[in-house]
Amino acid sequence: MENVIVKFKDFLKSHNFLWSKEREIITEQVIDNDYHFTADDLFIQLNQKGKNISRATVYRTLDLLEKSHFVSRIQMQSGKHLYEHIFGHEHHDHLICQECGKIIEFQCEGIEELQKKVALENNFRMTGHCLKIYGICSDCQKKKETKNESEREGE
Amino acid sequence: MENVIVKFKDFLKSHNFLWSKEREIITEQVIDNDYHFTADDLFIQLNQKGKNISRATVYRTLDLLEKSHFVSRIQMQSGKHLYEHIFGHEHHDHLICQECGKIIEFQCEGIEELQKKVALENNFRMTGHCLKIYGICSDCQKKKETKNESEREGE
DNA sequence: TATAAGATTGAGACACAATCACAACTAAAA
DNA sequence: TTTTAGTTGTGATTGTGTCTCAATCTTATA
Ligand SMILES: [Mn+2]
Ligand SMILES: [Mn+2]
Ligand SMILES: [Zn+2]
Ligand SMILES: [Zn+2]
């Protein structure tokens, strides 16, 4: 993933931003996170490694990583933002379990195409989208079933 | 829309919540808003009408209206929540202009069906979803064009 | 290398939506 | 009327995320 560092450097240079030790450390930590994380997760991870980088710099760098499309940001219902790096990842959307919080990723070419169609029909120049499907994952469905069974027995 | 009041009353009763003057006033004000609004918009509207209901009660009642499916809540990128009543409205999703903030509603049966398919494939019991398409509306596209033209002339 | 211009950083203050605790109040049932 | 449990307003509090600004760093240029 050295490649990513190089590309991010290029992005910064071409937009008159500078490279810095802090941005390097943060980017490396982002690469280490193979799943969804919050800005504060990252801040704490860095702290635990003895890297004393301020919250503000973490937020600022995540903004830059988002603008350069190395990271994507998802708004959760709770109001929190989750980030995920998208180096080598293909675009995907999310199923979110309202019981346990689990996030399942999926890709659906049909939905992607229909979105483009909708945008076109509305003379809308689409730059991005966000699709979240809420519900209950299979594990939590099972848990609920067994819970209901044992309750019935208990009566 | 008296009907809505009755149904909301029924919902409350069947869940051991009580009816109150405040809940009635808030629900009426929600009905009056035919478009997207924030909890604070509603609070201010009520205040201007001389109805001194606290913010906390506005938030609490909107929660109940959401739980009873009379209102839906949309999380915006800014972090704010928008509400809209869905009495008589059919389900729809949103195109959001990142230039002017305009929100365009759309319905796409194909997307709805594909989401059900995705959920099924993942043994996921879908309870809802949220699709936002971001981009630039046709008005703002035009504005940008004319701006670019005049800039070219000026040079 | 020295200098200058401009970008970045850290610390903590700040903004803001939303939630909470709790005492006073109110609705509903008996 | 009494009892019980739900509701309300107030104001404090939380939790993300942003902002300010002096000190520091990066880069380009001489
Ligand atoms: Mn993901
Ligand atoms: Mn809408
Ligand atoms: Zn689950
Ligand atoms: Zn627009």
mmCIF file of C-alpha atoms (C1' of nucleotides) and ligand atoms in Angstrom:
data_model
loop_
_atom_site.group_PDB
_atom_site.id
_atom_site.type_symbol
_atom_site.label_atom_id
_atom_site.label_comp_id
_atom_site.label_asym_id
_atom_site.label_seq_id
_atom_site.Cartn_x
_atom_site.Cartn_y
_atom_site.Cartn_z
ATOM 1 C CA MET A 1 0.000 0.000 0.000
ATOM 2 C CA GLU A 2 3.040 2.272 -0.302
ATOM 3 C CA ASN A 3 1.412 3.164 -3.540
ATOM 4 C CA VAL A 4 -1.414 4.879 -1.732
ATOM 5 C CA ILE A 5 0.956 7.125 0.170
ATOM 6 C CA VAL A 6 2.569 8.139 -3.106
ATOM 7 C CA LYS A 7 -0.773 8.865 -4.723
ATOM 8 C CA PHE A 8 -2.001 10.857 -1.764
ATOM 9 C CA LYS A 9 1.230 12.871 -1.849
ATOM 10 C CA ASP A 10 0.608 13.568 -5.517
ATOM 11 C CA PHE A 11 -2.935 14.665 -4.808
ATOM 12 C CA LEU A 12 -1.746 17.047 -2.120
ATOM 13 C CA LYS A 13 1.001 18.501 -4.256
ATOM 14 C CA SER A 14 -1.293 19.064 -7.207
ATOM 15 C CA HIS A 15 -3.717 20.943 -4.961
ATOM 16 C CA ASN A 16 -1.060 23.058 -3.236
ATOM 17 C CA PHE A 17 -1.263 21.163 0.006
ATOM 18 C CA LEU A 18 1.897 20.055 1.758
ATOM 19 C CA TRP A 19 3.061 16.665 2.864
ATOM 20 C CA SER A 20 3.709 16.261 6.582
ATOM 21 C CA LYS A 21 4.753 13.634 9.096
ATOM 22 C CA GLU A 22 1.306 13.807 10.672
ATOM 23 C CA ARG A 23 -0.460 13.160 7.386
ATOM 24 C CA GLU A 24 1.804 10.219 6.780
ATOM 25 C CA ILE A 25 1.141 8.664 10.179
ATOM 26 C CA ILE A 26 -2.601 9.170 9.865
ATOM 27 C CA THR A 27 -2.706 7.725 6.369
ATOM 28 C CA GLU A 28 -0.769 4.666 7.507
ATOM 29 C CA GLN A 29 -3.186 4.149 10.364
ATOM 30 C CA VAL A 30 -6.129 4.492 7.976
ATOM 31 C CA ILE A 31 -4.600 1.798 5.783
ATOM 32 C CA ASP A 32 -4.327 -0.466 8.840
ATOM 33 C CA ASN A 33 -8.064 -0.244 9.415
ATOM 34 C CA ASP A 34 -9.682 -2.736 7.112
ATOM 35 C CA TYR A 35 -13.177 -1.894 8.264
ATOM 36 C CA HIS A 36 -15.371 1.037 9.227
ATOM 37 C CA PHE A 37 -14.037 3.383 11.885
ATOM 38 C CA THR A 38 -14.785 6.786 13.370
ATOM 39 C CA ALA A 39 -12.414 9.742 13.444
ATOM 40 C CA ASP A 40 -12.159 9.286 17.167
ATOM 41 C CA ASP A 41 -11.341 5.581 16.839
ATOM 42 C CA LEU A 42 -8.396 6.652 14.752
ATOM 43 C CA PHE A 43 -7.364 9.353 17.200
ATOM 44 C CA ILE A 44 -7.376 6.835 20.053
ATOM 45 C CA GLN A 45 -5.472 4.228 18.045
ATOM 46 C CA LEU A 46 -2.771 6.772 17.326
ATOM 47 C CA ASN A 47 -2.609 7.828 20.941
ATOM 48 C CA GLN A 48 -2.204 4.242 22.084
ATOM 49 C CA LYS A 49 0.735 3.964 19.729
ATOM 50 C CA GLY A 50 2.268 7.009 21.335
ATOM 51 C CA LYS A 51 1.614 9.202 18.312
ATOM 52 C CA ASN A 52 0.341 12.427 19.778
ATOM 53 C CA ILE A 53 -1.554 13.916 16.906
ATOM 54 C CA SER A 54 -4.410 16.259 17.683
ATOM 55 C CA ARG A 55 -8.051 15.496 17.002
ATOM 56 C CA ALA A 56 -8.219 18.526 14.703
ATOM 57 C CA THR A 57 -5.438 17.154 12.521
ATOM 58 C CA VAL A 58 -7.109 13.756 12.381
ATOM 59 C CA TYR A 59 -10.344 15.349 11.200
ATOM 60 C CA ARG A 60 -8.540 17.590 8.748
ATOM 61 C CA THR A 61 -6.585 14.731 7.247
ATOM 62 C CA LEU A 62 -9.662 12.533 6.937
ATOM 63 C CA ASP A 63 -11.327 15.391 5.049
ATOM 64 C CA LEU A 64 -8.413 15.478 2.632
ATOM 65 C CA LEU A 65 -8.452 11.718 2.241
ATOM 66 C CA GLU A 66 -12.150 11.907 1.486
ATOM 67 C CA LYS A 67 -11.735 14.721 -1.036
ATOM 68 C CA SER A 68 -9.033 12.733 -2.778
ATOM 69 C CA HIS A 69 -11.281 9.661 -2.852
ATOM 70 C CA PHE A 70 -9.021 7.434 -0.814
ATOM 71 C CA VAL A 71 -11.563 7.282 1.975
ATOM 72 C CA SER A 72 -15.325 7.389 2.036
ATOM 73 C CA ARG A 73 -17.503 8.703 4.791
ATOM 74 C CA ILE A 74 -20.862 7.294 5.798
ATOM 75 C CA GLN A 75 -23.379 9.237 7.869
ATOM 76 C CA MET A 76 -25.016 6.936 10.414
ATOM 77 C CA GLN A 77 -28.524 7.477 11.760
ATOM 78 C CA SER A 78 -27.009 8.163 15.147
ATOM 79 C CA GLY A 79 -25.336 11.218 13.686
ATOM 80 C CA LYS A 80 -21.852 9.714 13.762
ATOM 81 C CA HIS A 81 -19.694 9.430 10.693
ATOM 82 C CA LEU A 82 -17.941 6.224 9.806
ATOM 83 C CA TYR A 83 -14.961 6.177 7.503
ATOM 84 C CA GLU A 84 -13.507 3.380 5.428
ATOM 85 C CA HIS A 85 -10.562 3.366 3.123
ATOM 86 C CA ILE A 86 -11.334 2.448 -0.446
ATOM 87 C CA PHE A 87 -7.887 1.548 -1.742
ATOM 88 C CA GLY A 88 -8.566 -1.349 -4.039
ATOM 89 C CA HIS A 89 -12.095 -1.671 -2.663
ATOM 90 C CA GLU A 90 -14.863 -1.507 -5.191
ATOM 91 C CA HIS A 91 -17.811 0.750 -4.533
ATOM 92 C CA HIS A 92 -20.435 -0.834 -2.319
ATOM 93 C CA ASP A 93 -23.403 -0.005 -0.157
ATOM 94 C CA HIS A 94 -24.435 -1.241 3.283
ATOM 95 C CA LEU A 95 -26.940 -3.378 5.104
ATOM 96 C CA ILE A 96 -27.077 -2.219 8.729
ATOM 97 C CA CYS A 97 -28.435 -4.384 11.540
ATOM 98 C CA GLN A 98 -30.462 -2.300 13.960
ATOM 99 C CA GLU A 99 -30.129 -4.991 16.604
ATOM 100 C CA CYS A 100 -26.366 -5.518 16.831
ATOM 101 C CA GLY A 101 -24.996 -2.761 14.616
ATOM 102 C CA LYS A 102 -23.335 -5.182 12.228
ATOM 103 C CA ILE A 103 -22.631 -3.778 8.775
ATOM 104 C CA ILE A 104 -22.813 -5.992 5.706
ATOM 105 C CA GLU A 105 -21.454 -4.710 2.416
ATOM 106 C CA PHE A 106 -23.077 -5.404 -0.911
ATOM 107 C CA GLN A 107 -22.840 -4.440 -4.518
ATOM 108 C CA CYS A 108 -25.782 -4.273 -6.870
ATOM 109 C CA GLU A 109 -25.099 -3.165 -10.394
ATOM 110 C CA GLY A 110 -28.820 -2.921 -11.128
ATOM 111 C CA ILE A 111 -29.359 -0.357 -8.392
ATOM 112 C CA GLU A 112 -26.356 1.641 -9.557
ATOM 113 C CA GLU A 113 -27.729 1.767 -13.084
ATOM 114 C CA LEU A 114 -31.216 2.747 -12.000
ATOM 115 C CA GLN A 115 -29.780 5.602 -9.939
ATOM 116 C CA LYS A 116 -28.054 6.946 -13.006
ATOM 117 C CA LYS A 117 -31.365 6.702 -14.829
ATOM 118 C CA VAL A 118 -33.197 8.599 -12.090
ATOM 119 C CA ALA A 119 -30.558 11.327 -12.107
ATOM 120 C CA LEU A 120 -30.787 11.642 -15.868
ATOM 121 C CA GLU A 121 -34.585 11.874 -15.781
ATOM 122 C CA ASN A 122 -34.259 14.785 -13.360
ATOM 123 C CA ASN A 123 -31.506 16.588 -15.279
ATOM 124 C CA PHE A 124 -29.387 16.025 -12.223
ATOM 125 C CA ARG A 125 -25.624 15.626 -12.478
ATOM 126 C CA MET A 126 -24.958 12.843 -10.000
ATOM 127 C CA THR A 127 -21.686 12.979 -8.104
ATOM 128 C CA GLY A 128 -22.349 10.307 -5.534
ATOM 129 C CA HIS A 129 -24.924 8.476 -3.510
ATOM 130 C CA CYS A 130 -25.548 6.783 -0.229
ATOM 131 C CA LEU A 131 -27.755 3.745 0.184
ATOM 132 C CA LYS A 132 -28.304 2.130 3.546
ATOM 133 C CA ILE A 133 -30.685 -0.766 4.056
ATOM 134 C CA TYR A 134 -31.837 -1.129 7.653
ATOM 135 C CA GLY A 135 -33.166 -4.265 9.267
ATOM 136 C CA ILE A 136 -32.193 -7.326 11.252
ATOM 137 C CA CYS A 137 -29.316 -9.581 10.315
ATOM 138 C CA SER A 138 -29.697 -13.346 10.181
ATOM 139 C CA ASP A 139 -27.813 -13.885 13.458
ATOM 140 C CA CYS A 140 -30.103 -11.534 15.325
ATOM 141 C CA GLN A 141 -33.157 -13.119 13.760
ATOM 142 C CA LYS A 142 -32.015 -16.487 15.121
ATOM 143 C CA LYS A 143 -31.329 -15.050 18.564
ATOM 144 C CA LYS A 144 -34.820 -13.624 18.672
ATOM 145 C CA GLU A 145 -36.362 -16.945 17.667
ATOM 146 C CA THR A 146 -34.581 -18.934 20.371
ATOM 147 C CA LYS A 147 -35.429 -16.238 22.909
ATOM 148 C CA ASN A 148 -39.110 -16.483 21.994
ATOM 149 C CA GLU A 149 -38.986 -20.269 22.234
ATOM 150 C CA SER A 150 -37.497 -20.294 25.714
ATOM 151 C CA GLU A 151 -40.044 -17.720 26.833
ATOM 152 C CA ARG A 152 -42.849 -19.962 25.641
ATOM 153 C CA GLU A 153 -41.345 -22.889 27.545
ATOM 154 C CA GLY A 154 -41.042 -20.846 30.695
ATOM 155 C CA GLU A 155 -44.755 -20.071 30.794
ATOM 156 C CA MET B 1 -56.212 15.028 8.231
ATOM 157 C CA GLU B 2 -58.238 14.630 11.424
ATOM 158 C CA ASN B 3 -57.839 10.996 10.623
ATOM 159 C CA VAL B 4 -54.136 11.196 11.374
ATOM 160 C CA ILE B 5 -54.759 12.561 14.825
ATOM 161 C CA VAL B 6 -57.107 9.674 15.527
ATOM 162 C CA LYS B 7 -54.629 7.114 14.281
ATOM 163 C CA PHE B 8 -51.776 8.616 16.257
ATOM 164 C CA LYS B 9 -53.980 8.566 19.351
ATOM 165 C CA ASP B 10 -54.655 4.889 18.704
ATOM 166 C CA PHE B 11 -50.971 4.197 18.321
ATOM 167 C CA LEU B 12 -50.196 5.909 21.595
ATOM 168 C CA LYS B 13 -52.972 4.134 23.463
ATOM 169 C CA SER B 14 -51.943 0.726 22.161
ATOM 170 C CA HIS B 15 -48.382 1.349 23.359
ATOM 171 C CA ASN B 16 -49.308 2.687 26.790
ATOM 172 C CA PHE B 17 -48.496 6.260 25.914
ATOM 173 C CA LEU B 18 -50.895 9.046 26.773
ATOM 174 C CA TRP B 19 -52.530 11.661 24.652
ATOM 175 C CA SER B 20 -51.746 15.241 25.595
ATOM 176 C CA LYS B 21 -52.468 18.778 24.483
ATOM 177 C CA GLU B 22 -48.808 19.209 23.538
ATOM 178 C CA ARG B 23 -48.784 16.128 21.345
ATOM 179 C CA GLU B 24 -51.908 17.344 19.625
ATOM 180 C CA ILE B 25 -50.476 20.795 18.907
ATOM 181 C CA ILE B 26 -47.213 19.372 17.631
ATOM 182 C CA THR B 27 -48.951 16.850 15.405
ATOM 183 C CA GLU B 28 -51.135 19.572 13.909
ATOM 184 C CA GLN B 29 -48.073 21.674 13.183
ATOM 185 C CA VAL B 30 -46.373 18.691 11.579
ATOM 186 C CA ILE B 31 -49.403 18.235 9.331
ATOM 187 C CA ASP B 32 -49.152 21.891 8.316
ATOM 188 C CA ASN B 33 -45.606 21.354 7.031
ATOM 189 C CA ASP B 34 -45.879 19.913 3.577
ATOM 190 C CA TYR B 35 -42.142 19.709 3.085
ATOM 191 C CA HIS B 36 -38.958 18.807 4.919
ATOM 192 C CA PHE B 37 -38.339 20.541 8.226
ATOM 193 C CA THR B 38 -36.030 20.320 11.237
ATOM 194 C CA ALA B 39 -37.131 19.790 14.821
ATOM 195 C CA ASP B 40 -36.037 23.329 15.518
ATOM 196 C CA ASP B 41 -38.041 24.736 12.597
ATOM 197 C CA LEU B 42 -41.068 23.193 14.238
ATOM 198 C CA PHE B 43 -40.162 24.536 17.660
ATOM 199 C CA ILE B 44 -39.818 28.049 16.243
ATOM 200 C CA GLN B 45 -43.072 27.806 14.308
ATOM 201 C CA LEU B 46 -44.885 26.828 17.481
ATOM 202 C CA ASN B 47 -43.268 29.641 19.411
ATOM 203 C CA GLN B 48 -44.313 32.182 16.819
ATOM 204 C CA LYS B 49 -47.867 30.970 17.232
ATOM 205 C CA GLY B 50 -47.578 31.548 20.949
ATOM 206 C CA LYS B 51 -47.497 27.843 21.738
ATOM 207 C CA ASN B 52 -44.811 27.520 24.367
ATOM 208 C CA ILE B 53 -43.824 23.919 24.059
ATOM 209 C CA SER B 54 -40.312 22.938 25.019
ATOM 210 C CA ARG B 55 -37.732 21.683 22.606
ATOM 211 C CA ALA B 56 -37.492 18.430 24.532
ATOM 212 C CA THR B 57 -41.183 17.773 23.981
ATOM 213 C CA VAL B 58 -40.873 18.583 20.294
ATOM 214 C CA TYR B 59 -38.038 16.093 19.953
ATOM 215 C CA ARG B 60 -39.879 13.484 22.005
ATOM 216 C CA THR B 61 -43.051 13.814 19.987
ATOM 217 C CA LEU B 62 -41.206 13.646 16.683
ATOM 218 C CA ASP B 63 -39.628 10.418 17.928
ATOM 219 C CA LEU B 64 -43.072 9.009 18.614
ATOM 220 C CA LEU B 65 -44.366 10.159 15.245
ATOM 221 C CA GLU B 66 -41.404 8.476 13.624
ATOM 222 C CA LYS B 67 -41.888 5.248 15.566
ATOM 223 C CA SER B 68 -45.545 5.195 14.568
ATOM 224 C CA HIS B 69 -44.591 5.770 10.931
ATOM 225 C CA PHE B 70 -46.402 9.053 10.527
ATOM 226 C CA VAL B 71 -43.163 10.908 10.037
ATOM 227 C CA SER B 72 -39.848 9.953 8.525
ATOM 228 C CA ARG B 73 -36.471 11.291 9.439
ATOM 229 C CA ILE B 74 -33.600 11.888 7.066
ATOM 230 C CA GLN B 75 -30.034 12.348 8.199
ATOM 231 C CA MET B 76 -28.332 15.045 6.145
ATOM 232 C CA GLN B 77 -24.596 15.211 5.445
ATOM 233 C CA SER B 78 -24.417 18.365 7.517
ATOM 234 C CA GLY B 79 -25.372 16.326 10.538
ATOM 235 C CA LYS B 80 -28.851 17.768 10.819
ATOM 236 C CA HIS B 81 -31.980 15.683 10.701
ATOM 237 C CA LEU B 82 -34.879 16.592 8.453
ATOM 238 C CA TYR B 83 -38.379 15.348 9.085
ATOM 239 C CA GLU B 84 -41.325 15.016 6.752
ATOM 240 C CA HIS B 85 -44.795 13.754 7.415
ATOM 241 C CA ILE B 86 -45.837 10.798 5.331
ATOM 242 C CA PHE B 87 -49.602 10.937 5.714
ATOM 243 C CA GLY B 88 -50.891 10.016 2.293
ATOM 244 C CA HIS B 89 -47.397 10.404 0.847
ATOM 245 C CA GLU B 90 -46.025 7.443 -0.953
ATOM 246 C CA HIS B 91 -42.548 6.291 -0.070
ATOM 247 C CA HIS B 92 -39.841 8.136 -1.977
ATOM 248 C CA ASP B 93 -36.139 8.838 -1.942
ATOM 249 C CA HIS B 94 -34.168 12.034 -2.507
ATOM 250 C CA LEU B 95 -31.881 13.788 -4.931
ATOM 251 C CA ILE B 96 -29.905 16.428 -3.022
ATOM 252 C CA CYS B 97 -28.197 19.349 -4.733
ATOM 253 C CA GLN B 98 -24.824 20.032 -3.144
ATOM 254 C CA GLU B 99 -24.788 23.509 -4.631
ATOM 255 C CA CYS B 100 -28.082 24.998 -3.416
ATOM 256 C CA GLY B 101 -29.413 22.356 -1.041
ATOM 257 C CA LYS B 102 -32.533 21.716 -3.070
ATOM 258 C CA ILE B 103 -34.180 18.361 -2.467
ATOM 259 C CA ILE B 104 -35.956 16.543 -5.278
ATOM 260 C CA GLU B 105 -38.133 13.556 -4.469
ATOM 261 C CA PHE B 106 -38.326 10.499 -6.650
ATOM 262 C CA GLN B 107 -39.771 7.040 -6.689
ATOM 263 C CA CYS B 108 -38.186 4.107 -8.454
ATOM 264 C CA GLU B 109 -39.932 0.796 -8.183
ATOM 265 C CA GLY B 110 -36.979 -1.004 -9.730
ATOM 266 C CA ILE B 111 -34.619 0.169 -6.987
ATOM 267 C CA GLU B 112 -37.123 -0.816 -4.324
ATOM 268 C CA GLU B 113 -37.401 -4.326 -5.757
ATOM 269 C CA LEU B 114 -33.650 -4.775 -6.083
ATOM 270 C CA GLN B 115 -33.198 -3.757 -2.461
ATOM 271 C CA LYS B 116 -35.594 -6.478 -1.390
ATOM 272 C CA LYS B 117 -33.601 -8.911 -3.484
ATOM 273 C CA VAL B 118 -30.318 -7.817 -1.875
ATOM 274 C CA ALA B 119 -31.821 -8.206 1.591
ATOM 275 C CA LEU B 120 -33.117 -11.659 0.758
ATOM 276 C CA GLU B 121 -29.754 -12.774 -0.597
ATOM 277 C CA ASN B 122 -28.162 -11.771 2.702
ATOM 278 C CA ASN B 123 -30.835 -13.358 4.924
ATOM 279 C CA PHE B 124 -31.526 -9.872 6.144
ATOM 280 C CA ARG B 125 -34.986 -8.853 7.315
ATOM 281 C CA MET B 126 -35.311 -5.375 5.826
ATOM 282 C CA THR B 127 -37.283 -2.837 7.831
ATOM 283 C CA GLY B 128 -36.384 0.290 5.912
ATOM 284 C CA HIS B 129 -33.834 2.024 3.809
ATOM 285 C CA CYS B 130 -32.389 5.394 2.971
ATOM 286 C CA LEU B 131 -31.178 6.382 -0.453
ATOM 287 C CA LYS B 132 -29.746 9.797 -1.157
ATOM 288 C CA ILE B 133 -28.335 10.747 -4.529
ATOM 289 C CA TYR B 134 -25.935 13.694 -4.365
ATOM 290 C CA GLY B 135 -25.048 15.996 -7.220
ATOM 291 C CA ILE B 136 -25.938 19.232 -8.933
ATOM 292 C CA CYS B 137 -29.466 20.162 -9.918
ATOM 293 C CA SER B 138 -30.277 21.460 -13.362
ATOM 294 C CA ASP B 139 -30.694 25.062 -12.163
ATOM 295 C CA CYS B 140 -27.262 25.088 -10.592
ATOM 296 C CA GLN B 141 -25.735 23.494 -13.686
ATOM 297 C CA LYS B 142 -27.127 26.359 -15.758
ATOM 298 C CA LYS B 143 -25.863 28.963 -13.307
ATOM 299 C CA LYS B 144 -22.383 27.487 -13.527
ATOM 300 C CA GLU B 145 -22.489 27.535 -17.307
ATOM 301 C CA THR B 146 -23.443 31.196 -17.549
ATOM 302 C CA LYS B 147 -20.841 32.037 -14.920
ATOM 303 C CA ASN B 148 -18.148 30.300 -16.928
ATOM 304 C CA GLU B 149 -19.268 32.084 -20.082
ATOM 305 C CA SER B 150 -19.072 35.538 -18.536
ATOM 306 C CA GLU B 151 -15.663 34.730 -17.086
ATOM 307 C CA ARG B 152 -14.419 33.790 -20.533
ATOM 308 C CA GLU B 153 -15.755 37.075 -21.933
ATOM 309 C CA GLY B 154 -14.116 39.063 -19.173
ATOM 310 C CA GLU B 155 -10.653 37.739 -19.983
ATOM 311 C "C1'" DT C 1 22.670 27.758 3.306
ATOM 312 C "C1'" DA C 2 19.681 31.567 4.433
ATOM 313 C "C1'" DT C 3 15.444 33.726 3.785
ATOM 314 C "C1'" DA C 4 10.656 34.477 2.945
ATOM 315 C "C1'" DA C 5 5.987 33.106 1.978
ATOM 316 C "C1'" DG C 6 2.645 30.333 2.959
ATOM 317 C "C1'" DA C 7 0.753 25.939 4.776
ATOM 318 C "C1'" DT C 8 0.196 23.015 8.967
ATOM 319 C "C1'" DT C 9 -0.179 21.933 13.660
ATOM 320 C "C1'" DG C 10 -1.863 21.560 18.609
ATOM 321 C "C1'" DA C 11 -4.498 23.243 22.326
ATOM 322 C "C1'" DG C 12 -8.393 24.438 23.818
ATOM 323 C "C1'" DA C 13 -12.414 27.253 23.101
ATOM 324 C "C1'" DC C 14 -16.498 27.006 20.685
ATOM 325 C "C1'" DA C 15 -20.960 25.750 18.134
ATOM 326 C "C1'" DC C 16 -24.696 23.017 17.847
ATOM 327 C "C1'" DA C 17 -28.102 19.375 17.736
ATOM 328 C "C1'" DA C 18 -29.833 16.325 20.607
ATOM 329 C "C1'" DT C 19 -30.452 13.992 25.106
ATOM 330 C "C1'" DC C 20 -31.005 13.691 29.962
ATOM 331 C "C1'" DA C 21 -32.412 14.206 34.995
ATOM 332 C "C1'" DC C 22 -35.709 15.418 37.911
ATOM 333 C "C1'" DA C 23 -39.401 17.818 40.186
ATOM 334 C "C1'" DA C 24 -43.924 19.418 39.158
ATOM 335 C "C1'" DC C 25 -47.783 18.280 36.692
ATOM 336 C "C1'" DT C 26 -51.462 15.586 34.321
ATOM 337 C "C1'" DA C 27 -54.214 11.714 32.458
ATOM 338 C "C1'" DA C 28 -56.566 7.604 33.194
ATOM 339 C "C1'" DA C 29 -58.323 3.907 35.857
ATOM 340 C "C1'" DA C 30 -60.276 2.167 39.966
ATOM 341 C "C1'" DT D 1 -61.092 10.824 45.122
ATOM 342 C "C1'" DT D 2 -57.170 8.368 45.169
ATOM 343 C "C1'" DT D 3 -53.590 5.935 43.008
ATOM 344 C "C1'" DT D 4 -50.474 5.002 39.508
ATOM 345 C "C1'" DA D 5 -47.830 5.848 35.873
ATOM 346 C "C1'" DG D 6 -46.839 8.760 31.961
ATOM 347 C "C1'" DT D 7 -45.647 13.700 30.530
ATOM 348 C "C1'" DT D 8 -43.684 18.125 30.727
ATOM 349 C "C1'" DG D 9 -40.320 22.094 31.151
ATOM 350 C "C1'" DT D 10 -36.043 23.686 32.652
ATOM 351 C "C1'" DG D 11 -31.561 23.833 32.262
ATOM 352 C "C1'" DA D 12 -27.548 21.071 32.476
ATOM 353 C "C1'" DT D 13 -25.055 17.906 29.786
ATOM 354 C "C1'" DT D 14 -23.329 15.188 26.095
ATOM 355 C "C1'" DG D 15 -20.944 14.323 21.940
ATOM 356 C "C1'" DT D 16 -19.366 15.445 17.275
ATOM 357 C "C1'" DG D 17 -17.157 18.251 14.882
ATOM 358 C "C1'" DT D 18 -15.249 23.058 13.808
ATOM 359 C "C1'" DC D 19 -12.604 27.135 14.620
ATOM 360 C "C1'" DT D 20 -8.875 30.350 16.180
ATOM 361 C "C1'" DC D 21 -4.346 31.600 16.445
ATOM 362 C "C1'" DA D 22 0.424 31.523 17.769
ATOM 363 C "C1'" DA D 23 4.174 28.471 17.023
ATOM 364 C "C1'" DT D 24 6.175 25.495 13.776
ATOM 365 C "C1'" DC D 25 7.192 23.309 9.524
ATOM 366 C "C1'" DT D 26 7.695 22.888 4.270
ATOM 367 C "C1'" DT D 27 9.020 24.468 0.039
ATOM 368 C "C1'" DA D 28 10.792 27.516 -3.273
ATOM 369 C "C1'" DT D 29 14.065 30.780 -4.255
ATOM 370 C "C1'" DA D 30 18.292 33.473 -3.833
HETATM 371 MN MN MN E 1 -18.186 -0.407 3.718
HETATM 372 MN MN MN E 2 -39.142 13.826 1.005
HETATM 373 ZN ZN ZN E 3 -27.555 -8.089 14.017
HETATM 374 ZN ZN ZN E 4 -29.039 23.291 -6.910
#
